[in-house]
Amino acid sequence: MAPDRKREKGTPGAFSRWMQHRANARMNRKIRKGKGGFMGMDVLILNTVGRRSGESRETPVAWFADGEDARLIIASGGGSRHPDWFANLMANADKATIELPGRTAVPVTPQRLEGADRDEAFKRIAEAQPRIAKYQSKSDREYPVVRLTPR
């Protein structure tokens, strides 16, 4: 009801933001119940702190194994711009945690990969999920790849 009212008042995208929030909340509930998959990918909950608001944020994000306990995530954000969670993660890296299906939050250290490290990680991600390479090929920006390592 509220999204329609906002939309009528001329706030573009209010309804789609509302729908995304609902979808994220549903996925977070599934992950907390021990079910962490979406479209053939493993999903975790990335807990960040808003860079401007200071409020806690929870975002379901696909992840890919990187060694024994590190995970890779990719900031595609629908192609056109970096997602808000990425900006929040980089601004408040020391407050980041992840939740894996059915487990409690684990503090992590995020590291944005650059150069050859990024290229190698992206190649492995694209091999695991070819659709990500397809999305990247349609974008004018290079998707950031972030390694999350438990602290």
PDB file of C-alpha atoms in Angstrom:
ATOM      1  CA  MET A   1       0.000   0.000   0.000  1.00  0.00           C
ATOM      2  CA  ALA A   2       2.658   2.546   0.970  1.00  0.00           C
ATOM      3  CA  PRO A   3       4.733   1.989  -2.190  1.00  0.00           C
ATOM      4  CA  ASP A   4       1.765   2.830  -4.422  1.00  0.00           C
ATOM      5  CA  ARG A   5       1.164   6.006  -2.474  1.00  0.00           C
ATOM      6  CA  LYS A   6       4.797   7.030  -2.912  1.00  0.00           C
ATOM      7  CA  ARG A   7       4.598   6.180  -6.583  1.00  0.00           C
ATOM      8  CA  GLU A   8       1.532   8.347  -7.017  1.00  0.00           C
ATOM      9  CA  LYS A   9       3.434  11.221  -5.447  1.00  0.00           C
ATOM     10  CA  GLY A  10       6.041  10.930  -8.179  1.00  0.00           C
ATOM     11  CA  THR A  11       8.821   8.993  -6.463  1.00  0.00           C
ATOM     12  CA  PRO A  12      10.258   6.913  -9.304  1.00  0.00           C
ATOM     13  CA  GLY A  13      11.357   3.439  -8.369  1.00  0.00           C
ATOM     14  CA  ALA A  14       9.678   3.391  -4.949  1.00  0.00           C
ATOM     15  CA  PHE A  15       7.705   0.280  -5.804  1.00  0.00           C
ATOM     16  CA  SER A  16      10.719  -1.621  -7.148  1.00  0.00           C
ATOM     17  CA  ARG A  17      12.786  -0.683  -4.064  1.00  0.00           C
ATOM     18  CA  TRP A  18       9.944  -1.951  -1.886  1.00  0.00           C
ATOM     19  CA  MET A  19       9.811  -5.221  -3.861  1.00  0.00           C
ATOM     20  CA  GLN A  20      13.593  -5.643  -3.612  1.00  0.00           C
ATOM     21  CA  HIS A  21      13.444  -5.085   0.135  1.00  0.00           C
ATOM     22  CA  ARG A  22      10.725  -7.761   0.451  1.00  0.00           C
ATOM     23  CA  ALA A  23      12.669 -10.235  -1.714  1.00  0.00           C
ATOM     24  CA  ASN A  24      15.855  -9.633   0.310  1.00  0.00           C
ATOM     25  CA  ALA A  25      13.976 -10.153   3.599  1.00  0.00           C
ATOM     26  CA  ARG A  26      12.544 -13.445   2.298  1.00  0.00           C
ATOM     27  CA  MET A  27      15.990 -14.667   1.189  1.00  0.00           C
ATOM     28  CA  ASN A  28      17.509 -13.669   4.544  1.00  0.00           C
ATOM     29  CA  ARG A  29      14.864 -15.742   6.354  1.00  0.00           C
ATOM     30  CA  LYS A  30      15.679 -18.746   4.137  1.00  0.00           C
ATOM     31  CA  ILE A  31      19.401 -18.400   4.830  1.00  0.00           C
ATOM     32  CA  ARG A  32      18.825 -18.201   8.564  1.00  0.00           C
ATOM     33  CA  LYS A  33      16.751 -21.386   8.338  1.00  0.00           C
ATOM     34  CA  GLY A  34      19.677 -23.172   6.691  1.00  0.00           C
ATOM     35  CA  LYS A  35      18.715 -22.861   3.019  1.00  0.00           C
ATOM     36  CA  GLY A  36      21.159 -20.653   1.164  1.00  0.00           C
ATOM     37  CA  GLY A  37      20.771 -21.109  -2.571  1.00  0.00           C
ATOM     38  CA  PHE A  38      19.406 -19.021  -5.417  1.00  0.00           C
ATOM     39  CA  MET A  39      19.588 -19.776  -9.161  1.00  0.00           C
ATOM     40  CA  GLY A  40      22.267 -22.401  -8.576  1.00  0.00           C
ATOM     41  CA  MET A  41      24.461 -20.118  -6.445  1.00  0.00           C
ATOM     42  CA  ASP A  42      25.289 -20.226  -2.743  1.00  0.00           C
ATOM     43  CA  VAL A  43      24.033 -17.149  -0.898  1.00  0.00           C
ATOM     44  CA  LEU A  44      25.117 -15.522   2.367  1.00  0.00           C
ATOM     45  CA  ILE A  45      23.858 -12.527   4.309  1.00  0.00           C
ATOM     46  CA  LEU A  46      26.278  -9.619   4.184  1.00  0.00           C
ATOM     47  CA  ASN A  47      25.880  -7.369   7.227  1.00  0.00           C
ATOM     48  CA  THR A  48      27.166  -3.839   6.725  1.00  0.00           C
ATOM     49  CA  VAL A  49      26.714  -0.418   8.300  1.00  0.00           C
ATOM     50  CA  GLY A  50      25.309   2.397   6.176  1.00  0.00           C
ATOM     51  CA  ARG A  51      28.023   4.883   5.279  1.00  0.00           C
ATOM     52  CA  ARG A  52      25.717   7.880   5.756  1.00  0.00           C
ATOM     53  CA  SER A  53      22.973   6.586   8.048  1.00  0.00           C
ATOM     54  CA  GLY A  54      25.091   4.456  10.376  1.00  0.00           C
ATOM     55  CA  GLU A  55      22.236   1.917  10.355  1.00  0.00           C
ATOM     56  CA  SER A  56      22.712  -1.843  10.067  1.00  0.00           C
ATOM     57  CA  ARG A  57      22.061  -3.318   6.633  1.00  0.00           C
ATOM     58  CA  GLU A  58      21.484  -6.973   5.668  1.00  0.00           C
ATOM     59  CA  THR A  59      21.904  -8.019   2.050  1.00  0.00           C
ATOM     60  CA  PRO A  60      21.755 -11.505   0.539  1.00  0.00           C
ATOM     61  CA  VAL A  61      24.728 -11.916  -1.800  1.00  0.00           C
ATOM     62  CA  ALA A  62      25.926 -14.825  -3.946  1.00  0.00           C
ATOM     63  CA  TRP A  63      29.342 -16.112  -2.907  1.00  0.00           C
ATOM     64  CA  PHE A  64      32.059 -18.310  -4.345  1.00  0.00           C
ATOM     65  CA  ALA A  65      34.662 -20.301  -2.432  1.00  0.00           C
ATOM     66  CA  ASP A  66      38.179 -18.897  -2.320  1.00  0.00           C
ATOM     67  CA  GLY A  67      40.483 -21.263  -0.517  1.00  0.00           C
ATOM     68  CA  GLU A  68      39.592 -22.945   2.718  1.00  0.00           C
ATOM     69  CA  ASP A  69      37.611 -20.224   4.510  1.00  0.00           C
ATOM     70  CA  ALA A  70      37.536 -17.094   2.322  1.00  0.00           C
ATOM     71  CA  ARG A  71      34.652 -16.179   0.041  1.00  0.00           C
ATOM     72  CA  LEU A  72      34.405 -14.054  -3.075  1.00  0.00           C
ATOM     73  CA  ILE A  73      31.472 -11.765  -3.781  1.00  0.00           C
ATOM     74  CA  ILE A  74      30.872  -9.609  -6.834  1.00  0.00           C
ATOM     75  CA  ALA A  75      29.314  -6.132  -6.838  1.00  0.00           C
ATOM     76  CA  SER A  76      27.288  -6.259 -10.038  1.00  0.00           C
ATOM     77  CA  GLY A  77      24.413  -4.071  -8.815  1.00  0.00           C
ATOM     78  CA  GLY A  78      22.317  -4.642 -11.896  1.00  0.00           C
ATOM     79  CA  GLY A  79      25.092  -3.490 -14.183  1.00  0.00           C
ATOM     80  CA  SER A  80      24.875   0.298 -14.211  1.00  0.00           C
ATOM     81  CA  ARG A  81      26.412   1.247 -10.866  1.00  0.00           C
ATOM     82  CA  HIS A  82      28.000  -0.222  -7.775  1.00  0.00           C
ATOM     83  CA  PRO A  83      25.379  -1.518  -5.339  1.00  0.00           C
ATOM     84  CA  ASP A  84      24.856   0.345  -2.061  1.00  0.00           C
ATOM     85  CA  TRP A  85      26.099  -2.635  -0.051  1.00  0.00           C
ATOM     86  CA  PHE A  86      29.495  -2.319  -1.770  1.00  0.00           C
ATOM     87  CA  ALA A  87      29.892   1.354  -0.833  1.00  0.00           C
ATOM     88  CA  ASN A  88      28.789   0.577   2.734  1.00  0.00           C
ATOM     89  CA  LEU A  89      31.184  -2.379   2.966  1.00  0.00           C
ATOM     90  CA  MET A  90      34.172  -0.353   1.785  1.00  0.00           C
ATOM     91  CA  ALA A  91      33.294   2.637   4.025  1.00  0.00           C
ATOM     92  CA  ASN A  92      32.868   0.537   7.192  1.00  0.00           C
ATOM     93  CA  ALA A  93      35.003  -2.522   6.474  1.00  0.00           C
ATOM     94  CA  ASP A  94      35.803  -3.091  10.155  1.00  0.00           C
ATOM     95  CA  LYS A  95      32.097  -3.624  10.978  1.00  0.00           C
ATOM     96  CA  ALA A  96      31.308  -6.219   8.289  1.00  0.00           C
ATOM     97  CA  THR A  97      30.010  -9.684   9.130  1.00  0.00           C
ATOM     98  CA  ILE A  98      28.538 -12.549   7.136  1.00  0.00           C
ATOM     99  CA  GLU A  99      25.947 -15.170   7.962  1.00  0.00           C
ATOM    100  CA  LEU A 100      26.062 -18.525   6.219  1.00  0.00           C
ATOM    101  CA  PRO A 101      22.987 -20.773   6.106  1.00  0.00           C
ATOM    102  CA  GLY A 102      21.938 -21.735   9.609  1.00  0.00           C
ATOM    103  CA  ARG A 103      25.016 -20.180  11.271  1.00  0.00           C
ATOM    104  CA  THR A 104      25.644 -17.112  13.392  1.00  0.00           C
ATOM    105  CA  ALA A 105      27.379 -13.984  12.120  1.00  0.00           C
ATOM    106  CA  VAL A 106      31.143 -14.121  11.549  1.00  0.00           C
ATOM    107  CA  PRO A 107      33.240 -10.926  11.407  1.00  0.00           C
ATOM    108  CA  VAL A 108      35.072 -10.614   8.073  1.00  0.00           C
ATOM    109  CA  THR A 109      37.748  -8.459   6.513  1.00  0.00           C
ATOM    110  CA  PRO A 110      36.821  -7.359   2.986  1.00  0.00           C
ATOM    111  CA  GLN A 111      39.525  -6.854   0.375  1.00  0.00           C
ATOM    112  CA  ARG A 112      38.700  -5.407  -3.025  1.00  0.00           C
ATOM    113  CA  LEU A 113      40.733  -7.347  -5.560  1.00  0.00           C
ATOM    114  CA  GLU A 114      42.613  -5.440  -8.249  1.00  0.00           C
ATOM    115  CA  GLY A 115      44.564  -6.262 -11.390  1.00  0.00           C
ATOM    116  CA  ALA A 116      45.626  -9.865 -11.932  1.00  0.00           C
ATOM    117  CA  ASP A 117      44.095 -10.973  -8.594  1.00  0.00           C
ATOM    118  CA  ARG A 118      40.719  -9.589  -9.658  1.00  0.00           C
ATOM    119  CA  ASP A 119      40.999 -11.078 -13.155  1.00  0.00           C
ATOM    120  CA  GLU A 120      41.848 -14.540 -11.842  1.00  0.00           C
ATOM    121  CA  ALA A 121      39.040 -14.462  -9.259  1.00  0.00           C
ATOM    122  CA  PHE A 122      36.524 -13.191 -11.834  1.00  0.00           C
ATOM    123  CA  LYS A 123      37.533 -15.975 -14.221  1.00  0.00           C
ATOM    124  CA  ARG A 124      36.791 -18.607 -11.555  1.00  0.00           C
ATOM    125  CA  ILE A 125      33.462 -16.939 -10.734  1.00  0.00           C
ATOM    126  CA  ALA A 126      32.507 -16.780 -14.429  1.00  0.00           C
ATOM    127  CA  GLU A 127      33.390 -20.448 -14.890  1.00  0.00           C
ATOM    128  CA  ALA A 128      31.138 -21.349 -11.953  1.00  0.00           C
ATOM    129  CA  GLN A 129      28.338 -19.030 -13.127  1.00  0.00           C
ATOM    130  CA  PRO A 130      28.591 -18.077 -16.822  1.00  0.00           C
ATOM    131  CA  ARG A 131      25.654 -15.675 -16.493  1.00  0.00           C
ATOM    132  CA  ILE A 132      27.899 -13.339 -14.467  1.00  0.00           C
ATOM    133  CA  ALA A 133      30.341 -13.034 -17.381  1.00  0.00           C
ATOM    134  CA  LYS A 134      27.374 -12.322 -19.646  1.00  0.00           C
ATOM    135  CA  TYR A 135      26.170  -9.512 -17.333  1.00  0.00           C
ATOM    136  CA  GLN A 136      29.701  -8.101 -17.133  1.00  0.00           C
ATOM    137  CA  SER A 137      30.027  -8.055 -20.923  1.00  0.00           C
ATOM    138  CA  LYS A 138      26.933  -5.838 -21.155  1.00  0.00           C
ATOM    139  CA  SER A 139      28.175  -3.289 -18.613  1.00  0.00           C
ATOM    140  CA  ASP A 140      30.400  -0.262 -19.159  1.00  0.00           C
ATOM    141  CA  ARG A 141      32.001  -0.681 -15.735  1.00  0.00           C
ATOM    142  CA  GLU A 142      34.168  -3.420 -14.275  1.00  0.00           C
ATOM    143  CA  TYR A 143      32.357  -5.240 -11.497  1.00  0.00           C
ATOM    144  CA  PRO A 144      34.328  -5.123  -8.248  1.00  0.00           C
ATOM    145  CA  VAL A 145      35.291  -8.488  -6.778  1.00  0.00           C
ATOM    146  CA  VAL A 146      35.691  -8.623  -2.992  1.00  0.00           C
ATOM    147  CA  ARG A 147      37.382 -11.327  -0.935  1.00  0.00           C
ATOM    148  CA  LEU A 148      35.835 -11.828   2.506  1.00  0.00           C
ATOM    149  CA  THR A 149      38.189 -13.430   5.031  1.00  0.00           C
ATOM    150  CA  PRO A 150      37.129 -14.279   8.595  1.00  0.00           C
ATOM    151  CA  ARG A 151      38.760 -12.044  11.221  1.00  0.00           C
TER     152      ARG A 151
END
